[in-house]
Short mmCIF file of C-alpha atoms in Angstrom, two decimals:
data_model
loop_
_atom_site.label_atom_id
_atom_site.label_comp_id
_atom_site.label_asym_id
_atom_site.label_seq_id
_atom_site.Cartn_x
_atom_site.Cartn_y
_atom_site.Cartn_z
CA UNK A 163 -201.43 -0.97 83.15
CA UNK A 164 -198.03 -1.97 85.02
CA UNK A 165 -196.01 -4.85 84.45
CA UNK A 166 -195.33 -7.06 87.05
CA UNK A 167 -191.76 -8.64 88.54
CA UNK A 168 -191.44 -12.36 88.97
CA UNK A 169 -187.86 -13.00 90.77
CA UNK A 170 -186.48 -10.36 88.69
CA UNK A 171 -188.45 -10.87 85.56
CA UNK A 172 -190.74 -8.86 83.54
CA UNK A 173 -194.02 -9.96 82.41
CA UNK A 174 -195.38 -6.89 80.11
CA UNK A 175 -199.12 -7.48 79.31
CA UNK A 176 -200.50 -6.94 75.36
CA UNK A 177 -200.77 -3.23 75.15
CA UNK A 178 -202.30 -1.34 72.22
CA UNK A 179 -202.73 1.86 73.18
CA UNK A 180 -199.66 4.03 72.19
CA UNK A 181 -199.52 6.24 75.63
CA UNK A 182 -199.89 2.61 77.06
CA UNK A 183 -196.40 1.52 75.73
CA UNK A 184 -193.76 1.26 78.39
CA UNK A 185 -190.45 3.14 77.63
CA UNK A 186 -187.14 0.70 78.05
CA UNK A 187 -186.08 3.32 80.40
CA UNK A 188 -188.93 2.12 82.56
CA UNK A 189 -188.48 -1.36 81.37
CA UNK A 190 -185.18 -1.93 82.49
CA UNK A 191 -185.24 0.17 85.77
CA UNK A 192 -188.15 -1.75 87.00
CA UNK A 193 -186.13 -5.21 86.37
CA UNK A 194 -183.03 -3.66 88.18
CA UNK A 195 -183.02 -4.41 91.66
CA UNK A 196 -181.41 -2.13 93.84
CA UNK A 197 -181.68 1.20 91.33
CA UNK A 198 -183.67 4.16 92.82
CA UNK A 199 -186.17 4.55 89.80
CA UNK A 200 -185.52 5.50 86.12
CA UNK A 201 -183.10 8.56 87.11
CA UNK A 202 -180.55 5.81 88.64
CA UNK A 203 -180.92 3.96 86.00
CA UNK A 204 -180.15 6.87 83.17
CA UNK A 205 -176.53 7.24 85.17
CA UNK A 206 -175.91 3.57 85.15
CA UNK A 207 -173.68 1.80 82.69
CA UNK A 208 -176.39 -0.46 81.17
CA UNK A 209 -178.49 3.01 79.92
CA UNK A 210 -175.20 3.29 77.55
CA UNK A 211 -175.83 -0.63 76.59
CA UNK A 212 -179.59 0.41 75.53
CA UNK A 213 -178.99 3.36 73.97
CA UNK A 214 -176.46 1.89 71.90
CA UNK A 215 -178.32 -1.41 70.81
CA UNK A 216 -182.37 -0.23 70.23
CA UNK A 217 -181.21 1.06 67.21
CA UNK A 218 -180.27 -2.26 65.55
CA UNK A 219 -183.20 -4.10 67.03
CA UNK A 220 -186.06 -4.51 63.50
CA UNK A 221 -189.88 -4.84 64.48
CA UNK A 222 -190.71 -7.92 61.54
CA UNK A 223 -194.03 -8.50 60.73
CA UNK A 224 -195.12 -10.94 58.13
CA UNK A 225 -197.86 -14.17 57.38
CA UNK A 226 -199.84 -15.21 60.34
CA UNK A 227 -202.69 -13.70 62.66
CA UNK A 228 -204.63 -17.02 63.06
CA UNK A 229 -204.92 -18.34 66.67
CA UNK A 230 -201.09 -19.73 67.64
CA UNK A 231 -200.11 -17.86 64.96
CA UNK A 232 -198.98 -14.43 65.79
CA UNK A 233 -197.84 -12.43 62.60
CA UNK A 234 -194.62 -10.65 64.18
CA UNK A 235 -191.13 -11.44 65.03
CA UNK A 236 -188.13 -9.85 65.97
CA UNK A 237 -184.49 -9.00 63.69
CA UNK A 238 -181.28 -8.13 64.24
CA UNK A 239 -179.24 -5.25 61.90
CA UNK A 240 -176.31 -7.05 60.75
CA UNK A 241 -175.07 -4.22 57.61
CA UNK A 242 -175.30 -1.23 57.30
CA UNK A 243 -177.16 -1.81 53.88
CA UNK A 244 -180.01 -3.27 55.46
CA UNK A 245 -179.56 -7.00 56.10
CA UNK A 246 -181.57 -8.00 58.79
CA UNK A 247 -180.54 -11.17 61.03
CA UNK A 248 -183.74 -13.48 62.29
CA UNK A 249 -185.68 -16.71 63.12
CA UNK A 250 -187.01 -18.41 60.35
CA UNK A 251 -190.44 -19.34 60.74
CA UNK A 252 -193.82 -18.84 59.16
CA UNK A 253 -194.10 -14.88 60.14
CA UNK A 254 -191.79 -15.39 56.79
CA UNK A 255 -193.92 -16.99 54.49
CA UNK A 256 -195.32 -14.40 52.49
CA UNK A 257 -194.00 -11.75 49.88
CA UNK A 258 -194.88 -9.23 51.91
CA UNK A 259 -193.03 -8.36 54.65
CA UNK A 260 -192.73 -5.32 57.21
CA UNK A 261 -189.32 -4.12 58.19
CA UNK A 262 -189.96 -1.58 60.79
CA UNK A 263 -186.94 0.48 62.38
CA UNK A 264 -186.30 1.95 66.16
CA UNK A 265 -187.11 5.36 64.80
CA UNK A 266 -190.17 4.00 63.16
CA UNK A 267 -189.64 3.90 59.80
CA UNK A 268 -190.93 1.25 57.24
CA UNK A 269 -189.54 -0.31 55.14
CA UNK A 270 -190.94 -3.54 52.31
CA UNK A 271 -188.52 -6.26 53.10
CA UNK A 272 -187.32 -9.29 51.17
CA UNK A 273 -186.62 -12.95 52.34
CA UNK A 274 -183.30 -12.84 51.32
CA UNK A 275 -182.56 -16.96 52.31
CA UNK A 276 -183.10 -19.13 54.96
CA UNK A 277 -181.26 -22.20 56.59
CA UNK A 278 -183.83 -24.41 57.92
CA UNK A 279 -181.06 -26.60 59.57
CA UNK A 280 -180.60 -23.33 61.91
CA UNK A 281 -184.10 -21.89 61.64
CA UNK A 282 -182.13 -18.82 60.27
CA UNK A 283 -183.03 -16.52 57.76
CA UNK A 284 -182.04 -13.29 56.45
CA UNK A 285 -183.81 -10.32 55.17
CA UNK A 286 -183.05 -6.99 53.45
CA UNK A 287 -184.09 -3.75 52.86
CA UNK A 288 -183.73 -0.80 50.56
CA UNK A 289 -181.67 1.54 52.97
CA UNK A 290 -177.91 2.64 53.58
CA UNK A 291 -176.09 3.87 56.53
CA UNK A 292 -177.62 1.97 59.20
CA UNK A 293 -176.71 1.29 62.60
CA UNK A 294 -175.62 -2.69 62.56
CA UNK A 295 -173.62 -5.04 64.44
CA UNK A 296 -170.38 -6.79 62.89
CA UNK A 297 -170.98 -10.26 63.31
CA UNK A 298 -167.24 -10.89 62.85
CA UNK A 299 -167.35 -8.91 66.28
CA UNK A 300 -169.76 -10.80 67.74
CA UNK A 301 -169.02 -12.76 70.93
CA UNK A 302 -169.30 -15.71 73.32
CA UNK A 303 -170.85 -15.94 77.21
CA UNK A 304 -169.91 -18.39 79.75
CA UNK A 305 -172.77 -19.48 82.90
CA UNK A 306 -173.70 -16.84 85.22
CA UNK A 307 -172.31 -13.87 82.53
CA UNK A 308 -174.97 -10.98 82.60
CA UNK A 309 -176.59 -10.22 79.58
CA UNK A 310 -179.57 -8.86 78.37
CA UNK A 311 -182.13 -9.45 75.69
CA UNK A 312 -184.08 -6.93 73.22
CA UNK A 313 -186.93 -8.25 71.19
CA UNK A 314 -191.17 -6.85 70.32
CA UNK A 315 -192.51 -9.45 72.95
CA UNK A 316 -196.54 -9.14 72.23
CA UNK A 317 -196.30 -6.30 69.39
CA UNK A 318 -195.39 -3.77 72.19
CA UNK A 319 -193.83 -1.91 69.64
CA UNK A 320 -195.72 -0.95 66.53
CA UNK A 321 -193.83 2.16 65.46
CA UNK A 322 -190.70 3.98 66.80
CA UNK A 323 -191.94 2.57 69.99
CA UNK A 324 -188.38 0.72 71.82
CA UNK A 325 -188.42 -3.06 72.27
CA UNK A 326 -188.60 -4.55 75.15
CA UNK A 327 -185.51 -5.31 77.40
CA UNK A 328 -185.00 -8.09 79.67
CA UNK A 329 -181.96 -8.23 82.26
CA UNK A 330 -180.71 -11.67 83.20
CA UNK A 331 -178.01 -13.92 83.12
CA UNK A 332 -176.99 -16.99 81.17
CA UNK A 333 -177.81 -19.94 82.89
CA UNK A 334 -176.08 -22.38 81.34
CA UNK A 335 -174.63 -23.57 77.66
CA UNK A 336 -175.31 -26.75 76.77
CA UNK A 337 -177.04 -28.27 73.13
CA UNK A 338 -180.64 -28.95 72.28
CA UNK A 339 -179.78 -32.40 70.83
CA UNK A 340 -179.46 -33.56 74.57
CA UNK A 341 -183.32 -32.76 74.19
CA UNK A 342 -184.50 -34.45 71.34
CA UNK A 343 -187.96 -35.95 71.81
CA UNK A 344 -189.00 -33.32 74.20
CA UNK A 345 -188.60 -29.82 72.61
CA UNK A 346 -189.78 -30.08 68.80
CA UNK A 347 -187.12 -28.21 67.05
CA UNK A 348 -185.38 -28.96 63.78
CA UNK A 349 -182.41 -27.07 65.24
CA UNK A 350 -180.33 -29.42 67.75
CA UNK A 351 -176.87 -27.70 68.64
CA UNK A 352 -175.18 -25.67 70.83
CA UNK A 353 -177.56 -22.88 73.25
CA UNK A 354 -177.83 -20.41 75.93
CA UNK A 355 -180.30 -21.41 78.59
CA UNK A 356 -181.19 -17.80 79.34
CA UNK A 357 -182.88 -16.85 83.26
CA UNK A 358 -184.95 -14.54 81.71
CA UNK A 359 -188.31 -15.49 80.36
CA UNK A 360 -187.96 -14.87 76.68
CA UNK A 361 -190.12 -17.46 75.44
CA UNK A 362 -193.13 -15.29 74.16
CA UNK A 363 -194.84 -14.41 70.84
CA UNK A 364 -192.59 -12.17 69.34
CA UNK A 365 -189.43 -12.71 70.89
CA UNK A 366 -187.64 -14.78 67.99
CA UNK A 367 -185.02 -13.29 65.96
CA UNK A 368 -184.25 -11.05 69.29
CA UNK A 369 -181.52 -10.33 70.04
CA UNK A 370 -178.99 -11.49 72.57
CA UNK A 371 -175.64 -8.82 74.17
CA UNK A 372 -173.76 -9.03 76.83
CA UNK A 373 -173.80 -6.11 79.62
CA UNK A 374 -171.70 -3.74 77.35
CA UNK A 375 -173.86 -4.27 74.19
CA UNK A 376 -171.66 -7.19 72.07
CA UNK A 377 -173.56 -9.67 70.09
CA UNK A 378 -173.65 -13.08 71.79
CA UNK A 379 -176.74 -14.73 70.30
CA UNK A 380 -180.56 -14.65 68.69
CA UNK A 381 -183.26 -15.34 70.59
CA UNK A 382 -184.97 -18.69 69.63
CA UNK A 383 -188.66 -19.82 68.54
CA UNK A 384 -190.77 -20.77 71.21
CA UNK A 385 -190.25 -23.96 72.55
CA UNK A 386 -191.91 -26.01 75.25
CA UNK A 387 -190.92 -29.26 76.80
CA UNK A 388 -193.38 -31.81 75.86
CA UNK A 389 -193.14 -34.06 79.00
CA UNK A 390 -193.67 -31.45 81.69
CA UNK A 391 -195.31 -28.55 79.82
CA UNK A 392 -192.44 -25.98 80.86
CA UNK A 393 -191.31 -23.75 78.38
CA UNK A 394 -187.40 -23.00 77.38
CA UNK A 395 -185.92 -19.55 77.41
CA UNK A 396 -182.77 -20.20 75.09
CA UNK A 397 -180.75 -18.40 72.48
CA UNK A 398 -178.72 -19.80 69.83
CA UNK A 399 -174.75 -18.44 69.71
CA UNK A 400 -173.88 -15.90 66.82
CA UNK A 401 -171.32 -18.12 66.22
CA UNK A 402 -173.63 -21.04 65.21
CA UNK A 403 -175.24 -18.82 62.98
CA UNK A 404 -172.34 -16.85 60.83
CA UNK A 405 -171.62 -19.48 58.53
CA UNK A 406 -175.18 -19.63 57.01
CA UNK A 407 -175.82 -16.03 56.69
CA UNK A 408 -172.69 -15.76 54.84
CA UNK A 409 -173.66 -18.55 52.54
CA UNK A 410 -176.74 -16.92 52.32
CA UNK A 411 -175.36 -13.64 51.41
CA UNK A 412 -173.21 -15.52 48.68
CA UNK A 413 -176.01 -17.12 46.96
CA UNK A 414 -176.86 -20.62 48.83
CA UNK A 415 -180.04 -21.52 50.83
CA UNK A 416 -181.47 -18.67 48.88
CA UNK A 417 -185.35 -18.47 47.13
CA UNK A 418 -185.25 -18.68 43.04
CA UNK A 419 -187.00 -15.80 42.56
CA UNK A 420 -183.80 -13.76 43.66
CA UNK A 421 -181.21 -15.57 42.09
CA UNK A 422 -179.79 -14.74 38.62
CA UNK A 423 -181.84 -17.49 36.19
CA UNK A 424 -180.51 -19.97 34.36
CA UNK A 425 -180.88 -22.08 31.38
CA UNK A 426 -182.92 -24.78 31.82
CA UNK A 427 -182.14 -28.43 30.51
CA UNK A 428 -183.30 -29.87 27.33
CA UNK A 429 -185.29 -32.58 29.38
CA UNK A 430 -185.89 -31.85 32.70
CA UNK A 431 -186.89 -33.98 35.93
CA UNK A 432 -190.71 -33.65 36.67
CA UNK A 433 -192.26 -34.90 40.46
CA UNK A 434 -193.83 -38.06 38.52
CA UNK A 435 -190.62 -39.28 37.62
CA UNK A 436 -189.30 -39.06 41.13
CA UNK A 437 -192.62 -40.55 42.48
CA UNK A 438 -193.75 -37.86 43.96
CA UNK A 439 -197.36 -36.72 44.75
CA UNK A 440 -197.53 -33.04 46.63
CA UNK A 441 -200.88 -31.95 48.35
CA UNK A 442 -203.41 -30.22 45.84
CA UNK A 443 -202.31 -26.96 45.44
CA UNK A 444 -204.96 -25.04 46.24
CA UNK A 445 -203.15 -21.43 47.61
CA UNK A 446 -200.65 -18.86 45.98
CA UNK A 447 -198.25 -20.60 48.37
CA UNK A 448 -199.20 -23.77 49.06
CA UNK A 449 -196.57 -25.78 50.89
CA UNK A 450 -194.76 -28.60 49.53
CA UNK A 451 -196.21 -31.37 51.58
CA UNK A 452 -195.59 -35.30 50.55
CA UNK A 453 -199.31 -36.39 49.75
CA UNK A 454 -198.08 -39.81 48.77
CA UNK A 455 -195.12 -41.56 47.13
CA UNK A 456 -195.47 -44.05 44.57
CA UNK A 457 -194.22 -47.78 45.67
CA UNK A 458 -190.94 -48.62 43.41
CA UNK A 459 -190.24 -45.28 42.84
CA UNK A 460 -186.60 -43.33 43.11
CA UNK A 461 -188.72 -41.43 45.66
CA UNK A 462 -189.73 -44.50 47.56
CA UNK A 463 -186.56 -46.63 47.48
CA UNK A 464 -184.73 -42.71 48.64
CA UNK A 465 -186.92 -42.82 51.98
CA UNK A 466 -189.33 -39.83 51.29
CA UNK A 467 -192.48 -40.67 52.79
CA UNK A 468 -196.33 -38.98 52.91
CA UNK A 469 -196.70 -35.47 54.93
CA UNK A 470 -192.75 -35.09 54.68
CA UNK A 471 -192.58 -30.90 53.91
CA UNK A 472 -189.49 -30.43 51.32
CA UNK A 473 -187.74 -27.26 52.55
CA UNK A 474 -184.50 -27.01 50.42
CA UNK A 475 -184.59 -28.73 46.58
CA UNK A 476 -180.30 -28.53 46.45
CA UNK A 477 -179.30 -25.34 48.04
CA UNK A 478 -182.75 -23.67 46.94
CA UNK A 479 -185.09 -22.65 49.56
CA UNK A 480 -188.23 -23.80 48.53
CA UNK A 481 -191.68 -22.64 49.84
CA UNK A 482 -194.45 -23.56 47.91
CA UNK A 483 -195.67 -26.52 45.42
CA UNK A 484 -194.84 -24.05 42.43
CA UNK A 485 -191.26 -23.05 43.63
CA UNK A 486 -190.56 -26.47 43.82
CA UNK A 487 -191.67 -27.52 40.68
CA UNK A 488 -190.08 -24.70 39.43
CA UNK A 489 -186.53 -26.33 41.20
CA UNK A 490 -186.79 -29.54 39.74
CA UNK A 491 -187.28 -27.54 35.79
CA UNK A 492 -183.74 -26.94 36.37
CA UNK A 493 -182.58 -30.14 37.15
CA UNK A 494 -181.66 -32.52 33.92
CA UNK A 495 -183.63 -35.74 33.96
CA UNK A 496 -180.50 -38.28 34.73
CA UNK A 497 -179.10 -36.08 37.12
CA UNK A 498 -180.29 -36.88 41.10
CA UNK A 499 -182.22 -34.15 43.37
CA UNK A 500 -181.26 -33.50 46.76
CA UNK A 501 -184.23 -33.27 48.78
CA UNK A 502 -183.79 -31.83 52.85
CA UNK A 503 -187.51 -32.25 54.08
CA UNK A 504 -188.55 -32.07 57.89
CA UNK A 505 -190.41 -34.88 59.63
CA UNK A 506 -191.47 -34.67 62.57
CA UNK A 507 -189.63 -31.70 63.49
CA UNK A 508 -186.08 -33.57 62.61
CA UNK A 509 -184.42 -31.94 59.09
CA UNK A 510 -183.36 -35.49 56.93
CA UNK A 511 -181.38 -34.95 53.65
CA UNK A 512 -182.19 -37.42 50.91
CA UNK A 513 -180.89 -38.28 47.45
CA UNK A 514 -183.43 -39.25 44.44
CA UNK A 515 -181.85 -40.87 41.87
CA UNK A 516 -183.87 -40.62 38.57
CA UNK A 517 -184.72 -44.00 36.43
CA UNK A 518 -183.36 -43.40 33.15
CA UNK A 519 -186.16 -43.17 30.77
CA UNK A 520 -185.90 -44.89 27.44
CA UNK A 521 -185.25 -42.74 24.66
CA UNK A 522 -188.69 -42.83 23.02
CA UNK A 523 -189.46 -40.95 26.62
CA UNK A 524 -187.51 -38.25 27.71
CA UNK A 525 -189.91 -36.54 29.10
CA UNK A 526 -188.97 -37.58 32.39
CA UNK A 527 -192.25 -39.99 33.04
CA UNK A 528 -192.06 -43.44 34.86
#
């Protein structure tokens, strides 16, 4: 089966078989006009850029499966110790987690935090002395720079199979916000509009270099312009990005169950005393959706309304009715609760400020 070149473009068809898996020697010399076949290409300058980057490219594959829901993603070795750069989406939602390596190892990975602000996240796993980028080294593009993308577009790669690599050029930086209302995306800053057609299952998390193999950028999630049904083929600047995954690597936007506990308060806030009614929680990980909110309530007079999903409780990441509840334990009953929930695809912090409860009920109950 051969992939096929729109205007410089590769389209690479779901493959399976292993012997059906195309090289990214192939890959790239078949999107390289004017190169005489994979030889030319091994004595060009961008077989250097490959061979230097597939290493640091991760395979993720996580929750999904269901129609529209593939169960793979893409990552991006950012230390040598095993933290793992990518999108954060619902490939992420589970506890179980495949890291899988360029040479085809495997490893059991763990959400290490998320910003849902950035639809970042960060994983690690158990490993030393890998090949990483710095992203203190990372860098910026300007339009028309040529750049190219790695990422396991449909689950080419399974094993030490190489991902994919496009060759393009950045078409243009701009910011999603001068989108909003026609590409549903809690993320609304700064972008690379890409000339390469990155926007397919598995591409998030990818990763973005420039011709001589420095960082510029992860791919984004896929993301398709409501009024005329095209799709966008973006990539959000490492520079957007370093911020959170530091703060993530010191402890913020991070899940409970991997932060140090603490002592929990002699009364604590409960969801009844907020106002708050989640959707029956009928799975291990249900999510925290807004069933309803009580009328009066420090929930309702805050703003939260019905089907908001609460992502971050504080700086906690928080991904199921039982983490949250868990959250809130923590939180003493006069003290308020920083909700950041997403509603229709826009991220809105809100404050909750608790109603006192008399002192014949401290339990926390309205």
């Amino acid at each position: 089966m051969k992939p096929k070149i729109e205007n410089r473009r590769l389209i690479v068809p779901r493959m399976r078989s292993a012997f059906c898996v195309l090289r990214w020697s192939a890959l790239v010399a078949l999107t390289s006009l004017g190169l005489c076949g994979a030889t030319a290409f091994a004595a060009s300058p961008l077989a250097a850029t490959v061979d230097q980057v597939q290493p640091k490219i991760v395979k993720i594959f996580g929750a999904g499966g269901v129609r529209g829901m593939e169960n793979y993603q893409s990552g991006i070795l950012i230390s040598s110790e095993g933290h793992i750069l990518t999108a954060f989406s619902h490939v992420l939602d589970t506890d179980y987690i495949d890291a899988v390596l360029a040479d085809g190892r495997k490893f059991d990975a763990k959400l290490l935090g998320a910003d849902p602000r950035l639809d970042v996240a960060v994983l690690k796993i158990q490993a030393t002395g890998l090949p990483a980028f710095d992203l203190s080294k990372a860098g910026s593009a300007e339009a028309g720079a040529r750049i190219l993308c790695f990422s396991n577009i449909f689950e080419v790669a399974m094993g030490d199979e190489q991902a994919t690599v496009q060759r393009g050029t950045v078409a243009v930086r701009t910011r999603l916000e001068a989108r909003r209302g026609v590409f549903d995306t809690p993320y609304h800053g700064p972008v690379y509009v890409l000339d390469v057609t990155t926007n397919n299952p598995g591409a998030p998390g990818g990763a973005l270099v420039s011709a001589r193999g420095q960082l510029l950028g992860m791919l984004g999630k896929e993301l398709r312009n409501s009024l005329n049904n095209t799709w966008l083929n973006y990539a959000v600047p490492i520079g957007e990005l370093r911020q959170s995954v530091e703060e993530i690597e010191a402890g913020r936007f991070v899940a409970r169950r991997d932060a140090p506990a603490e002592k929990k308060p002699e009364h604590s806030i409960t969801l009844a005393a907020l106002g708050v009614v989640l959707v029956p929680d009928m799975l291990e990980r249900t999510p925290p959706f807004v069933d309803r909110v009580q009328p009066g309530s420090p929930a309702a007079k805050a703003g939260l309304r019905a089907d908001d999903l609460v992502l971050l409780c504080g700086d906690r990441l928080v991904q199921s009715c039982k983490a949250l509840g868990a959250e809130l334990e923590l939180i003493d009953y006069e003290d308020p609760v920083k909700l950041t929930v997403l509603r229709d695809q826009q991220l809105i912090e809100l404050t909750l400020q608790p109603v006192t409860p008399s002192p014949s009920n401290k339990k926390g109950q309205l």
